[in-house]
Coordinates of C-alpha atoms in Angstrom, one line a residue:
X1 CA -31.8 38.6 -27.1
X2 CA -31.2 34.9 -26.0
X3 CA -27.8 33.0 -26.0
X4 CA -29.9 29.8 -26.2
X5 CA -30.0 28.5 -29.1
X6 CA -33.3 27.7 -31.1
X7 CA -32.7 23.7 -30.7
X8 CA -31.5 23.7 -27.6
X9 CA -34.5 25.1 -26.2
X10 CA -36.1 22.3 -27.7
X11 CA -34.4 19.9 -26.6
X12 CA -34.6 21.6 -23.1
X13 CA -38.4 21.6 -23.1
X14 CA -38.5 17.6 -23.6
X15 CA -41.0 16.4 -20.8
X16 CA -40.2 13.3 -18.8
X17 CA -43.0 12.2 -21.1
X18 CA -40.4 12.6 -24.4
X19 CA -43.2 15.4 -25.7
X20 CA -42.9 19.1 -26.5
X21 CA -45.5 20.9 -26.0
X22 CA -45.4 23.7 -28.7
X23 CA -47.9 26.4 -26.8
X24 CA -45.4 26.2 -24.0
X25 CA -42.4 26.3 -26.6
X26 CA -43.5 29.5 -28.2
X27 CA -44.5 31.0 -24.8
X28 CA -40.7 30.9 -23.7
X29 CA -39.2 31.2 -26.8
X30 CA -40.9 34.4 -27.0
X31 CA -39.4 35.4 -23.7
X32 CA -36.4 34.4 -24.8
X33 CA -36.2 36.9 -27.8
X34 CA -36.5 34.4 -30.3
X35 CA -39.5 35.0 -33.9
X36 CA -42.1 32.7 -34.1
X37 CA -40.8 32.0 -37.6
X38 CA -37.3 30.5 -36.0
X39 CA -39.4 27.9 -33.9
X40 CA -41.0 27.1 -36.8
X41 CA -38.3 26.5 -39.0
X42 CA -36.4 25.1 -35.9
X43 CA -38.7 22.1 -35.6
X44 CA -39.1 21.8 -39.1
X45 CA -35.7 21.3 -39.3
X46 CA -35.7 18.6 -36.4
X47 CA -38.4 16.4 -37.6
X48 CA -36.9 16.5 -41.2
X49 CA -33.6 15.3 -39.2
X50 CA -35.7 12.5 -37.8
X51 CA -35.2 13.8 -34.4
X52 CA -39.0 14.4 -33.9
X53 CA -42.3 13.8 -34.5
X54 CA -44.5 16.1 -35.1
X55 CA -48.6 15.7 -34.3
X56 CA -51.3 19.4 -35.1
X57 CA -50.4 22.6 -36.0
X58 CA -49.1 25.4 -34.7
X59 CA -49.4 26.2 -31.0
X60 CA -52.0 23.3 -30.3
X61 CA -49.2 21.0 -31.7
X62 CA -47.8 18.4 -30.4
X63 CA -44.0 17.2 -30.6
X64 CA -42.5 13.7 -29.0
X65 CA -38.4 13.1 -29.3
X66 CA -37.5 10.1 -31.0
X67 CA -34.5 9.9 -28.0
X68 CA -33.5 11.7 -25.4
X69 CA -31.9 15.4 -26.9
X70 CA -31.8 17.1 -23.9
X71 CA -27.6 17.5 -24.6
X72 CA -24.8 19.7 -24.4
X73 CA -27.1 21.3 -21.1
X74 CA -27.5 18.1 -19.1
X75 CA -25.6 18.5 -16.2
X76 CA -22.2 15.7 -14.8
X77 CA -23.5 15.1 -11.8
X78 CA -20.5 13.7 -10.6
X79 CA -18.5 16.5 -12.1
X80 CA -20.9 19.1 -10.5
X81 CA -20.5 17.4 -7.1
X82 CA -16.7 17.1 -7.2
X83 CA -16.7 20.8 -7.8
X84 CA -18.7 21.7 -4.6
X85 CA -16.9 19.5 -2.8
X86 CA -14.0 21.3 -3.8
X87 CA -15.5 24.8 -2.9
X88 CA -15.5 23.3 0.9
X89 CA -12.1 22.0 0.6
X90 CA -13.4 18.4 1.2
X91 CA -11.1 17.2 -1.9
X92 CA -7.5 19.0 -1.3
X93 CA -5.1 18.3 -3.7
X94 CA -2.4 16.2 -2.9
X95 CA 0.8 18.0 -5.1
X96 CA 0.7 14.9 -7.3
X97 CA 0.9 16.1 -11.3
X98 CA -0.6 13.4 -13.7
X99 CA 0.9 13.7 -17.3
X100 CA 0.1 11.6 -20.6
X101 CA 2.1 11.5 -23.0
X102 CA 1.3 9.9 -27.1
X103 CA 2.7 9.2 -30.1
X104 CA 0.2 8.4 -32.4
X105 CA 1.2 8.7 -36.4
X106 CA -0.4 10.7 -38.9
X107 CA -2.1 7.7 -40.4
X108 CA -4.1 7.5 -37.7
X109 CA -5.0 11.4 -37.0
X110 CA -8.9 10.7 -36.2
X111 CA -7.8 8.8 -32.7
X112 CA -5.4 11.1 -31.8
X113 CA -7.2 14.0 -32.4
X114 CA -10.4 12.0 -30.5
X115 CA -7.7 11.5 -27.7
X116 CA -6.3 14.9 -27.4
X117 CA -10.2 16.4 -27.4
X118 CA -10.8 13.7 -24.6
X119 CA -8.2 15.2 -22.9
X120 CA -9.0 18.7 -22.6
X121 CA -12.7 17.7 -21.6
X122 CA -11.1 16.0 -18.7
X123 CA -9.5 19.2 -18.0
X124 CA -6.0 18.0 -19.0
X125 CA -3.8 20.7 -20.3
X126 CA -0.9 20.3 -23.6
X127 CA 2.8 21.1 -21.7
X128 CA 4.2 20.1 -25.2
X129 CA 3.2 18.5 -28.6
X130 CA 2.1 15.4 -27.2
X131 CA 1.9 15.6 -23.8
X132 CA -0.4 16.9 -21.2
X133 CA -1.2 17.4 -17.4
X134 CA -4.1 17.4 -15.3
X135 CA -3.9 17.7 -11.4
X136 CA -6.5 15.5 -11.0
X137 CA -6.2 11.7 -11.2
X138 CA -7.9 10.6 -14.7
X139 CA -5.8 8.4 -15.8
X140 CA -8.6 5.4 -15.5
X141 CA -10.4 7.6 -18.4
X142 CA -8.2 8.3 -20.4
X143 CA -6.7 4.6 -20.7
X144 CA -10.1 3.4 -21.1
X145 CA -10.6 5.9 -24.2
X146 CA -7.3 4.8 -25.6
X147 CA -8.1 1.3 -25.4
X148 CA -11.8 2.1 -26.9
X149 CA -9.5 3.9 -29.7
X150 CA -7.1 1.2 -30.2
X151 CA -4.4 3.4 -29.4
X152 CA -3.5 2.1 -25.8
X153 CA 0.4 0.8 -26.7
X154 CA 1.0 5.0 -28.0
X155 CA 0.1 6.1 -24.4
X156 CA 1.9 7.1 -21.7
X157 CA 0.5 7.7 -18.1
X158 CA 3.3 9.0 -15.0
X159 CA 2.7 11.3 -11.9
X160 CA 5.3 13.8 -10.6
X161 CA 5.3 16.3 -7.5
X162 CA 8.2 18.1 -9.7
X163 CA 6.5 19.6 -12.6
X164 CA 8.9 22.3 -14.2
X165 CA 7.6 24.3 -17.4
X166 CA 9.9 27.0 -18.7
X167 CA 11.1 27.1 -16.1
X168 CA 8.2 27.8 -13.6
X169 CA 8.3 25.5 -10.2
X170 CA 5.3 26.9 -8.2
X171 CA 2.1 24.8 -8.6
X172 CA 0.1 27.9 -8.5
X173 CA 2.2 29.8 -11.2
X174 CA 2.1 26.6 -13.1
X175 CA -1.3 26.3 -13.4
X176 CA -1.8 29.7 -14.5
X177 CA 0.2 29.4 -17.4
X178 CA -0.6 26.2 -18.5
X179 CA -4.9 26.9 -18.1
X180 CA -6.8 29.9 -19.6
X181 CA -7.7 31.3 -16.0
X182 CA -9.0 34.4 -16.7
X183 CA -11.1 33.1 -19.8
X184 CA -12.6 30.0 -17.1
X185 CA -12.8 32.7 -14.6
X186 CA -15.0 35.3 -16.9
X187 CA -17.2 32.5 -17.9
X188 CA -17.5 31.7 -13.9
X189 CA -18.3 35.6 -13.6
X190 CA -21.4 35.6 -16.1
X191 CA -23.2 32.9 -14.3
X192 CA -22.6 34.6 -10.8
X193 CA -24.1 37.7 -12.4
X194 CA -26.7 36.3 -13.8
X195 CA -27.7 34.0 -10.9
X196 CA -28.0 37.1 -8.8
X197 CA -30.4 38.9 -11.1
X198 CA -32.9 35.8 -11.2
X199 CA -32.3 35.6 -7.3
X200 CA -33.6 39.5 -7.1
X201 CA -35.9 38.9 -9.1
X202 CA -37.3 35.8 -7.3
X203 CA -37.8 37.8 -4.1
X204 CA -40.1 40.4 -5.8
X205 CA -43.7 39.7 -4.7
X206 CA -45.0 39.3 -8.1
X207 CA -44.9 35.9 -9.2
X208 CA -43.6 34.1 -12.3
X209 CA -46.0 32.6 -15.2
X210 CA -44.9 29.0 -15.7
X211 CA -43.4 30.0 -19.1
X212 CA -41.3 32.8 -17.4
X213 CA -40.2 30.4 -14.9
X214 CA -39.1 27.8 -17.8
X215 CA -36.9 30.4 -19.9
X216 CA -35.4 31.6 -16.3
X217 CA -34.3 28.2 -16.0
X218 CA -32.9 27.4 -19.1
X219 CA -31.1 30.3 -18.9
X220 CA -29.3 29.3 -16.1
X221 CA -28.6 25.9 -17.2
X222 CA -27.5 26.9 -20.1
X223 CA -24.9 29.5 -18.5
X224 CA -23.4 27.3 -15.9
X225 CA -23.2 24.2 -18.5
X226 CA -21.0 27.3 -20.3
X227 CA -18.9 28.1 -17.4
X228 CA -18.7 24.7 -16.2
X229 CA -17.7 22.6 -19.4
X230 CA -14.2 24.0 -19.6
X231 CA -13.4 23.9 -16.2
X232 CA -10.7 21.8 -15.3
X233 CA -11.7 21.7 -11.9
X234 CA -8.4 22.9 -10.4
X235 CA -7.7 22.1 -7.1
X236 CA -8.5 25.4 -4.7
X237 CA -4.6 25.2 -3.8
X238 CA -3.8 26.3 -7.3
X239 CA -6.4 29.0 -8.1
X240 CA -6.4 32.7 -7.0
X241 CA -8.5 33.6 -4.1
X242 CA -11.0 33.9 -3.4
X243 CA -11.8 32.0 -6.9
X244 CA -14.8 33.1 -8.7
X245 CA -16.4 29.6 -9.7
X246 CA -17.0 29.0 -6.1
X247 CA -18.9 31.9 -5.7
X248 CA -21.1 31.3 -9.1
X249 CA -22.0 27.9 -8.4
X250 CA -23.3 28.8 -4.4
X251 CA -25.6 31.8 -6.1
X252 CA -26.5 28.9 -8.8
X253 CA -27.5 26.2 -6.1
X254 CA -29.4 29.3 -4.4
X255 CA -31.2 30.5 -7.6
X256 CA -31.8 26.8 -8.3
X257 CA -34.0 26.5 -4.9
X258 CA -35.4 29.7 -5.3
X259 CA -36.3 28.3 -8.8
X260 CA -38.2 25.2 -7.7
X261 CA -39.9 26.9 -4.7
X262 CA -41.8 28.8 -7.0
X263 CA -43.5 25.3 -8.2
X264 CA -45.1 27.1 -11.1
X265 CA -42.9 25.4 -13.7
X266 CA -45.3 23.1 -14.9
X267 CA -49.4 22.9 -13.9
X268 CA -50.4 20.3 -11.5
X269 CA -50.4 16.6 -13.7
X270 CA -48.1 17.8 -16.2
X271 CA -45.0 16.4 -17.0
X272 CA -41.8 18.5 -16.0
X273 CA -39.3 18.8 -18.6
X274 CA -36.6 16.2 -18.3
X275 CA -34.1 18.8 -18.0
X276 CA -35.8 20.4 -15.1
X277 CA -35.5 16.7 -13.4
X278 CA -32.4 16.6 -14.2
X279 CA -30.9 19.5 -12.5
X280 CA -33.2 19.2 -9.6
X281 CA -31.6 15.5 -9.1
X282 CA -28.1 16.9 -9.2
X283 CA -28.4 19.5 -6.5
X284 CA -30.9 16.9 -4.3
X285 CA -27.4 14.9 -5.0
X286 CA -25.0 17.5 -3.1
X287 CA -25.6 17.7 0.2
X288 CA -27.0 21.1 1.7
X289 CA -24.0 22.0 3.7
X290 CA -22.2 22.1 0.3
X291 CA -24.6 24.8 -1.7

């Protein structure tokens, strides 16, 4: 059974186009594990939502997004390249710490809560009730969230090189205690595996169908935006070795060429999900030596 959810594969299968085409949405839903009757109920659920139109019936149907829902899936391609560059030790950490620290009343919970979330999606962790670190340098970000929220005079920013937490000096133990490691790393472990096994499989003879090719992909996109999200990017420096994101995201750029060698993703003159575009963008992005 499928991780992907009913609606994201929706979303995924937007062409560059903005339509759906539901033959090829049952096709890999199918492959995914998911009843014909949850694609049904799926879409009827998105056009209700205004999300979609919908034009026929049933597998000769046709759907067209009303904006671009290709979502939580879409990869950061500046993220996504900092991280390779990482992986090659072309962005070494320079033993600077960058803490924030807020003090933003009750009365106004919504922007610090929206604050504190910003935080942790920039890979910031909380030291303390109201203050957090990140080794990388954010701080642009998160001042121009605060000032977005209004809440820019509650803020501080400061770097140290002499970060000391309970007690704990050593950058590396530091960051072990302050970051769910094992948890980033497990997620890190799951896309490595399952790159591998769509690599085998790739180098079978037998080819793919384009709808086999399609859920393949999604699959993968969908497991390393799941590793990747809550990834603070550490710096190598303070990360066990050999560090298993590195390893997941070089059998991901592999799968990913492997992937689009095939070219049977979409028949000659139709539109290639947006998605599909997407990801083949980012990795054109990084340059070879890096993947």
């Amino acid at each position: 059974m499928s991780t992907v959810p009913t609606r994201l594969l929706v979303h995924a299968l937007v062409r560059e186009d903005g339509t759906v085409d539901s033959g090829e949405l049952y096709a890999v839903a199918g492959l995914l594990g998911m009843t014909d009757q949850q694609v049904r109920l799926c879409i009827k659920r998105l056009v209700a939502e205004g999300r979609f139109t919908h034009e026929g019936r049933g597998r000769k149907a046709l759907l067209k997004a009303v904006a671009d829902f290709t979502g939580s899936i879409s990869p950061d391609v500046a993220y996504v390249r900092h991280a390779y560059r990482q992986d090659h030790g072309l962005a070494p950490w320079d033993g600077v710490w960058h803490l924030f620290a807020f003090a933003i009343p009750e009365s106004n919970r919504t922007s610090r809560d929206t604050l504190r979330d910003t935080l942790r999606h920039l890979g910031a962790a909380p030291v303390q009730s109201g203050l957090y670190v990140s080794a990388n340098p954010i701080e642009g970000l998160v001042e121009a969230q605060a000032r977005h929220l209004d809440v820019a005079h509650a803020v501080t920013c400061l770097t140290s090189t002499d970060l000391r937490v309970g007690g704990l000096v050593q950058p590396p133990a530091l960051a072990a205690a302050l970051w769910p490691l094992d948890e980033i790393a497990a997620r890190h472990d799951h896309l490595a595996d399952l790159a591998q096994a769509y690599l085998d499989r790739l180098a079978k003879p037998d080819g793919l169908t384009g709808p086999e090719q399609l859920a393949m992909f999604i699959q993968l996109a969908a497991a390393f935006s799941h590793a990747m999200e809550p990834d603070p990017l550490l710096p190598p420096e303070l990360l066990p070795q050999p560090w298993p994101g590195a390893h997941a995201r070089r059998l991901t750029a592999a799968c990913w060429t492997a992937l689009s060698e095939t070219g049977t993703h979409a028949p000659a003159g139709t539109p290639v999900p947006r998605l599909f575009v997407q990801y083949e963008d980012l990795f054109a992005s990084v340059p070879e030596r890096l993947t």
